[in-house]
GROMACS .gro file of C-alpha atoms in nm:
model
  338
    1UNK     CA    1  13.118   6.743   9.595
    2UNK     CA    2  12.857   6.874   9.831
    3UNK     CA    3  12.500   6.769   9.753
    4UNK     CA    4  12.200   6.999   9.757
    5UNK     CA    5  12.033   6.819  10.043
    6UNK     CA    6  12.348   6.869  10.261
    7UNK     CA    7  12.329   7.244  10.236
    8UNK     CA    8  12.137   7.413  10.526
    9UNK     CA    9  11.982   7.756  10.557
   10UNK     CA   10  12.199   8.031  10.700
   11UNK     CA   11  12.149   8.080  11.073
   12UNK     CA   12  11.928   8.361  11.217
   13UNK     CA   13  11.716   8.366  10.900
   14UNK     CA   14  11.382   8.375  11.088
   15UNK     CA   15  11.203   8.704  11.120
   16UNK     CA   16  11.220   8.864  11.462
   17UNK     CA   17  10.910   8.995  11.638
   18UNK     CA   18  10.872   9.361  11.563
   19UNK     CA   19  10.821   9.637  11.822
   20UNK     CA   20  10.536   9.865  11.738
   21UNK     CA   21  10.492  10.238  11.811
   22UNK     CA   22  10.194  10.320  12.022
   23UNK     CA   23   9.980  10.608  11.886
   24UNK     CA   24   9.693  10.561  12.135
   25UNK     CA   25   9.667  10.307  12.415
   26UNK     CA   26   9.361  10.074  12.369
   27UNK     CA   27   9.222   9.759  12.511
   28UNK     CA   28   9.068   9.463  12.338
   29UNK     CA   29   8.757   9.279  12.435
   30UNK     CA   30   8.840   8.906  12.485
   31UNK     CA   31   8.482   8.810  12.397
   32UNK     CA   32   8.553   8.873  12.028
   33UNK     CA   33   8.823   8.729  11.798
   34UNK     CA   34   9.126   8.541  11.937
   35UNK     CA   35   9.496   8.505  11.929
   36UNK     CA   36   9.569   8.367  11.580
   37UNK     CA   37   9.782   8.087  11.730
   38UNK     CA   38   9.492   7.975  11.952
   39UNK     CA   39   9.223   7.937  11.684
   40UNK     CA   40   8.997   7.634  11.693
   41UNK     CA   41   9.110   7.370  11.445
   42UNK     CA   42   8.818   7.413  11.209
   43UNK     CA   43   8.887   7.780  11.190
   44UNK     CA   44   9.255   7.720  11.142
   45UNK     CA   45   9.187   7.490  10.845
   46UNK     CA   46   9.002   7.774  10.676
   47UNK     CA   47   9.259   8.036  10.762
   48UNK     CA   48   9.592   7.851  10.757
   49UNK     CA   49   9.891   7.759  10.551
   50UNK     CA   50  10.080   7.430  10.514
   51UNK     CA   51  10.441   7.430  10.396
   52UNK     CA   52  10.513   7.116  10.203
   53UNK     CA   53  10.856   6.980  10.121
   54UNK     CA   54  10.777   6.908   9.760
   55UNK     CA   55  10.918   6.587   9.625
   56UNK     CA   56  11.062   6.539   9.273
   57UNK     CA   57  10.787   6.420   9.028
   58UNK     CA   58  10.452   6.584   9.081
   59UNK     CA   59  10.360   6.935   8.971
   60UNK     CA   60  10.294   7.207   9.225
   61UNK     CA   61   9.921   7.197   9.131
   62UNK     CA   62   9.909   6.824   9.205
   63UNK     CA   63  10.064   6.877   9.547
   64UNK     CA   64   9.812   7.152   9.617
   65UNK     CA   65   9.523   6.924   9.516
   66UNK     CA   66   9.656   6.643   9.742
   67UNK     CA   67   9.667   6.876  10.039
   68UNK     CA   68   9.313   6.981   9.971
   69UNK     CA   69   9.196   6.616   9.967
   70UNK     CA   70   9.399   6.510  10.267
   71UNK     CA   71   9.241   6.793  10.478
   72UNK     CA   72   8.896   6.756  10.318
   73UNK     CA   73   8.884   7.124  10.209
   74UNK     CA   74   8.695   7.298   9.934
   75UNK     CA   75   8.987   7.511   9.810
   76UNK     CA   76   9.364   7.529   9.837
   77UNK     CA   77   9.637   7.699   9.625
   78UNK     CA   78  10.017   7.696   9.610
   79UNK     CA   79  10.238   8.003   9.654
   80UNK     CA   80  10.492   7.986   9.371
   81UNK     CA   81  10.525   7.715   9.106
   82UNK     CA   82  10.810   7.463   9.117
   83UNK     CA   83  10.885   7.249   8.814
   84UNK     CA   84  10.800   6.875   8.855
   85UNK     CA   85  11.165   6.774   8.906
   86UNK     CA   86  11.239   7.057   9.149
   87UNK     CA   87  11.211   7.000   9.525
   88UNK     CA   88  11.174   7.211   9.833
   89UNK     CA   89  10.965   7.469  10.007
   90UNK     CA   90  10.605   7.491   9.861
   91UNK     CA   91  10.361   7.692  10.073
   92UNK     CA   92   9.994   7.581  10.033
   93UNK     CA   93   9.718   7.828  10.119
   94UNK     CA   94   9.405   7.672  10.272
   95UNK     CA   95   9.068   7.811  10.175
   96UNK     CA   96   9.040   8.176  10.285
   97UNK     CA   97   9.422   8.210  10.290
   98UNK     CA   98   9.437   8.181   9.909
   99UNK     CA   99   9.363   8.559   9.917
  100UNK     CA  100   9.709   8.615  10.062
  101UNK     CA  101   9.914   8.445   9.790
  102UNK     CA  102  10.007   8.774   9.608
  103UNK     CA  103  10.158   8.899   9.934
  104UNK     CA  104  10.388   8.596   9.950
  105UNK     CA  105  10.556   8.700   9.624
  106UNK     CA  106  10.685   9.033   9.768
  107UNK     CA  107  10.994   8.897   9.951
  108UNK     CA  108  11.274   8.725   9.761
  109UNK     CA  109  11.319   8.346   9.729
  110UNK     CA  110  11.626   8.131   9.779
  111UNK     CA  111  11.743   7.824   9.585
  112UNK     CA  112  12.036   7.577   9.597
  113UNK     CA  113  12.131   7.481   9.242
  114UNK     CA  114  12.367   7.233   9.085
  115UNK     CA  115  12.495   7.367   8.754
  116UNK     CA  116  12.690   7.159   8.504
  117UNK     CA  117  12.921   7.318   8.245
  118UNK     CA  118  12.955   7.160   7.908
  119UNK     CA  119  13.328   7.247   7.889
  120UNK     CA  120  13.602   7.327   8.127
  121UNK     CA  121  13.625   7.683   8.264
  122UNK     CA  122  13.879   7.871   8.472
  123UNK     CA  123  13.766   7.911   8.834
  124UNK     CA  124  13.851   8.281   8.841
  125UNK     CA  125  13.640   8.341   8.538
  126UNK     CA  126  13.346   8.148   8.691
  127UNK     CA  127  13.369   8.374   9.000
  128UNK     CA  128  13.380   8.681   8.784
  129UNK     CA  129  13.074   8.583   8.584
  130UNK     CA  130  12.877   8.503   8.897
  131UNK     CA  131  12.956   8.854   9.031
  132UNK     CA  132  12.837   9.006   8.699
  133UNK     CA  133  12.502   8.841   8.727
  134UNK     CA  134  12.423   8.995   9.068
  135UNK     CA  135  12.181   9.290   9.058
  136UNK     CA  136  11.917   9.356   8.790
  137UNK     CA  137  11.922   9.121   8.493
  138UNK     CA  138  11.708   9.078   8.181
  139UNK     CA  139  11.523   8.745   8.137
  140UNK     CA  140  11.298   8.595   7.883
  141UNK     CA  141  11.083   8.309   8.022
  142UNK     CA  142  11.166   7.966   7.869
  143UNK     CA  143  10.953   7.808   7.601
  144UNK     CA  144  10.770   7.579   7.853
  145UNK     CA  145  10.678   7.870   8.087
  146UNK     CA  146  10.310   7.933   8.157
  147UNK     CA  147  10.358   8.310   8.108
  148UNK     CA  148  10.404   8.541   7.806
  149UNK     CA  149  10.763   8.522   7.684
  150UNK     CA  150  10.834   8.890   7.692
  151UNK     CA  151  11.164   9.030   7.812
  152UNK     CA  152  11.155   9.141   8.178
  153UNK     CA  153  11.376   9.270   8.452
  154UNK     CA  154  11.447   9.045   8.757
  155UNK     CA  155  11.670   9.120   9.057
  156UNK     CA  156  11.938   8.875   9.173
  157UNK     CA  157  12.005   8.978   9.535
  158UNK     CA  158  12.295   8.740   9.582
  159UNK     CA  159  12.486   8.461   9.406
  160UNK     CA  160  12.706   8.252   9.633
  161UNK     CA  161  12.926   7.975   9.498
  162UNK     CA  162  12.929   7.684   9.756
  163UNK     CA  163  13.146   7.440   9.580
  164UNK     CA  164  13.325   7.382   9.237
  165UNK     CA  165  13.416   7.030   9.140
  166UNK     CA  166  13.538   7.017   8.785
  167UNK     CA  167  13.243   7.115   8.566
  168UNK     CA  168  12.997   7.101   8.851
  169UNK     CA  169  12.917   7.419   9.038
  170UNK     CA  170  12.698   7.423   9.347
  171UNK     CA  171  12.558   7.763   9.433
  172UNK     CA  172  12.295   7.947   9.636
  173UNK     CA  173  12.088   8.219   9.476
  174UNK     CA  174  11.862   8.477   9.643
  175UNK     CA  175  11.635   8.631   9.381
  176UNK     CA  176  11.320   8.816   9.312
  177UNK     CA  177  10.996   8.614   9.276
  178UNK     CA  178  10.940   8.512   8.911
  179UNK     CA  179  11.307   8.452   8.834
  180UNK     CA  180  11.375   8.140   8.625
  181UNK     CA  181  11.681   7.963   8.767
  182UNK     CA  182  11.708   7.732   8.469
  183UNK     CA  183  11.730   8.034   8.239
  184UNK     CA  184  11.974   8.199   8.478
  185UNK     CA  185  12.203   7.899   8.451
  186UNK     CA  186  12.169   7.891   8.066
  187UNK     CA  187  12.263   8.261   8.046
  188UNK     CA  188  12.561   8.226   8.279
  189UNK     CA  189  12.682   7.928   8.073
  190UNK     CA  190  12.662   8.144   7.758
  191UNK     CA  191  12.852   8.424   7.938
  192UNK     CA  192  13.122   8.175   8.039
  193UNK     CA  193  13.150   8.054   7.679
  194UNK     CA  194  13.104   7.691   7.785
  195UNK     CA  195  12.718   7.660   7.784
  196UNK     CA  196  12.567   7.489   8.082
  197UNK     CA  197  12.246   7.333   8.213
  198UNK     CA  198  12.068   7.306   8.551
  199UNK     CA  199  12.127   6.958   8.689
  200UNK     CA  200  11.936   6.986   9.018
  201UNK     CA  201  11.742   7.255   9.199
  202UNK     CA  202  11.592   7.286   9.547
  203UNK     CA  203  11.403   7.587   9.686
  204UNK     CA  204  11.517   7.646  10.042
  205UNK     CA  205  11.318   7.965  10.113
  206UNK     CA  206  10.997   8.103   9.964
  207UNK     CA  207  10.937   8.446  10.107
  208UNK     CA  208  10.894   8.406  10.486
  209UNK     CA  209  10.862   8.021  10.457
  210UNK     CA  210  11.175   7.822  10.523
  211UNK     CA  211  11.285   7.459  10.516
  212UNK     CA  212  11.235   7.438  10.891
  213UNK     CA  213  10.858   7.503  10.827
  214UNK     CA  214  10.828   7.228  10.561
  215UNK     CA  215  10.680   6.879  10.616
  216UNK     CA  216  10.636   6.581  10.389
  217UNK     CA  217  10.285   6.492  10.259
  218UNK     CA  218  10.286   6.175  10.466
  219UNK     CA  219  10.342   6.385  10.782
  220UNK     CA  220  10.026   6.578  10.704
  221UNK     CA  221   9.833   6.257  10.642
  222UNK     CA  222   9.942   6.115  10.980
  223UNK     CA  223   9.864   6.441  11.164
  224UNK     CA  224   9.519   6.465  11.017
  225UNK     CA  225   9.456   6.100  11.109
  226UNK     CA  226   9.572   6.163  11.471
  227UNK     CA  227   9.316   6.445  11.494
  228UNK     CA  228   9.021   6.271  11.332
  229UNK     CA  229   9.066   5.919  11.474
  230UNK     CA  230   9.239   5.986  11.813
  231UNK     CA  231   9.138   6.350  11.886
  232UNK     CA  232   9.499   6.442  11.914
  233UNK     CA  233   9.541   6.781  11.732
  234UNK     CA  234   9.888   6.870  11.863
  235UNK     CA  235  10.074   6.756  11.554
  236UNK     CA  236   9.831   6.908  11.304
  237UNK     CA  237   9.840   7.238  11.494
  238UNK     CA  238  10.223   7.234  11.462
  239UNK     CA  239  10.201   7.181  11.089
  240UNK     CA  240   9.924   7.427  11.005
  241UNK     CA  241  10.040   7.781  11.045
  242UNK     CA  242   9.780   8.066  11.082
  243UNK     CA  243   9.720   8.307  10.793
  244UNK     CA  244   9.921   8.574  10.985
  245UNK     CA  245  10.238   8.356  10.976
  246UNK     CA  246  10.270   8.421  10.603
  247UNK     CA  247  10.226   8.796  10.636
  248UNK     CA  248  10.506   8.863  10.889
  249UNK     CA  249  10.715   9.048  10.637
  250UNK     CA  250  10.461   9.328  10.602
  251UNK     CA  251  10.473   9.641  10.819
  252UNK     CA  252  10.157   9.674  11.037
  253UNK     CA  253   9.890   9.911  11.130
  254UNK     CA  254   9.701   9.787  11.439
  255UNK     CA  255   9.347   9.924  11.489
  256UNK     CA  256   9.109   9.945  11.786
  257UNK     CA  257   8.826   9.700  11.825
  258UNK     CA  258   8.578   9.976  11.734
  259UNK     CA  259   8.730  10.003  11.383
  260UNK     CA  260   8.751   9.633  11.298
  261UNK     CA  261   8.401   9.556  11.169
  262UNK     CA  262   8.383   9.881  10.968
  263UNK     CA  263   8.700   9.781  10.782
  264UNK     CA  264   8.554   9.430  10.723
  265UNK     CA  265   8.262   9.598  10.552
  266UNK     CA  266   8.483   9.799  10.319
  267UNK     CA  267   8.586  10.104  10.516
  268UNK     CA  268   8.943  10.243  10.492
  269UNK     CA  269   9.166  10.282  10.798
  270UNK     CA  270   9.118  10.621  10.955
  271UNK     CA  271   9.380  10.778  11.180
  272UNK     CA  272   9.133  10.792  11.470
  273UNK     CA  273   9.095  10.410  11.464
  274UNK     CA  274   9.473  10.337  11.488
  275UNK     CA  275   9.631  10.217  11.819
  276UNK     CA  276   9.981  10.100  11.706
  277UNK     CA  277  10.196  10.092  11.392
  278UNK     CA  278  10.532   9.982  11.255
  279UNK     CA  279  10.838  10.207  11.227
  280UNK     CA  280  10.939  10.317  10.883
  281UNK     CA  281  10.610  10.278  10.695
  282UNK     CA  282  10.649  10.461  10.362
  283UNK     CA  283  10.375  10.642  10.172
  284UNK     CA  284  10.245  10.398   9.909
  285UNK     CA  285  10.383  10.089  10.087
  286UNK     CA  286  10.161   9.777  10.125
  287UNK     CA  287  10.081   9.726  10.493
  288UNK     CA  288   9.898   9.466  10.700
  289UNK     CA  289   9.601   9.587  10.899
  290UNK     CA  290   9.573   9.398  11.229
  291UNK     CA  291   9.350   9.370  11.536
  292UNK     CA  292   9.501   9.426  11.887
  293UNK     CA  293   9.502   9.040  11.924
  294UNK     CA  294   9.724   9.019  11.614
  295UNK     CA  295   9.456   8.893  11.372
  296UNK     CA  296   9.491   8.988  11.002
  297UNK     CA  297   9.202   9.204  10.890
  298UNK     CA  298   9.332   9.290  10.543
  299UNK     CA  299   9.605   9.471  10.350
  300UNK     CA  300   9.610   9.811  10.188
  301UNK     CA  301   9.830  10.097  10.062
  302UNK     CA  302   9.961  10.343  10.322
  303UNK     CA  303   9.851  10.699  10.237
  304UNK     CA  304  10.071  10.846  10.504
  305UNK     CA  305  10.407  10.748  10.641
  306UNK     CA  306  10.471  10.659  11.005
  307UNK     CA  307  10.563  11.005  11.118
  308UNK     CA  308  10.250  11.156  10.942
  309UNK     CA  309  10.017  10.898  11.101
  310UNK     CA  310  10.158  10.972  11.451
  311UNK     CA  311  10.110  11.343  11.402
  312UNK     CA  312   9.770  11.343  11.239
  313UNK     CA  313   9.443  11.374  11.426
  314UNK     CA  314   9.217  11.280  11.136
  315UNK     CA  315   9.217  11.156  10.778
  316UNK     CA  316   9.252  10.823  10.594
  317UNK     CA  317   9.586  10.650  10.678
  318UNK     CA  318   9.543  10.325  10.477
  319UNK     CA  319   9.349  10.261  10.155
  320UNK     CA  320   9.234   9.900  10.223
  321UNK     CA  321   9.257   9.688   9.909
  322UNK     CA  322   9.193   9.327  10.032
  323UNK     CA  323   8.996   9.194  10.335
  324UNK     CA  324   9.083   8.863  10.493
  325UNK     CA  325   8.861   8.869  10.808
  326UNK     CA  326   8.494   8.772  10.794
  327UNK     CA  327   8.248   9.059  10.871
  328UNK     CA  328   8.083   9.042  11.217
  329UNK     CA  329   8.380   8.874  11.377
  330UNK     CA  330   8.385   9.189  11.598
  331UNK     CA  331   8.066   9.378  11.690
  332UNK     CA  332   7.946   9.658  11.476
  333UNK     CA  333   8.034   9.995  11.628
  334UNK     CA  334   7.974  10.219  11.331
  335UNK     CA  335   7.672  10.386  11.171
  336UNK     CA  336   7.566  10.339  10.811
  337UNK     CA  337   7.533  10.656  10.604
  338UNK     CA  338   7.178  10.732  10.511
   0.00000   0.00000   0.00000
């Protein structure tokens, strides 16, 4: 019987770098801002994310608190609760990056689960039931859940049986954020007529964060020690990803330097301030607003699609809803209304 720890992610699961459409050529001033992957360590600690391989035992909140203490930070938060006994990918947002956590819940998550049936079941029937549970399902959160136990719809993108050994079924599930795998197993057991329980669970992907990104808590302790005691920041820089790393799944609108500070002070994104953008942006879609250096300024709702933005000469293209960049990072090139 295959074990959960022996199952690897599918190849080619990383996000590829996106090619952007140029609306208007623009240059950036190297005196302001910087490439996100070249930030100074103190700045990275305030605008970064650490992906922990959560061990069995502690709660997700406890892991988040430990990361905060290890890195001597004022604030940290986790992106997606794992039960104490569940292991795997747990992204931890550092300080300013906690503003990004809602964006991490947009892409699906993946788990490897070991399900144990309470009675024997025909293999063909098991496969049939697994197929029936793909797509949209109704779920009521379990009694111990920290949310209201109202019936809700969740999407199961894929259920893949990896191994069947008697009453033990090892499977991979790709699902919408907020899906309870323990409840999914209970419901499939009822549908099979055998009843079942979740014996073991590991999260192998949480949005854009994968197992390859994850490190053990002790690795983080050692890397921080190397930096503070020996001045060697190479390992800590490898572990801490910039805030932009966790926003790679969002389509982008890249603005000129002249528009950056106005947006940081609450302005929306106007067509005239746009230099580049992603293909296929839909009206109403959440998009990432970036600088020409690739820095995340904030996120907002697109008021025009890609084609409309490319054709327009004026108007608001993005209704900015959340700002990540500190004002005055770029010089002010706008006038206040009297």
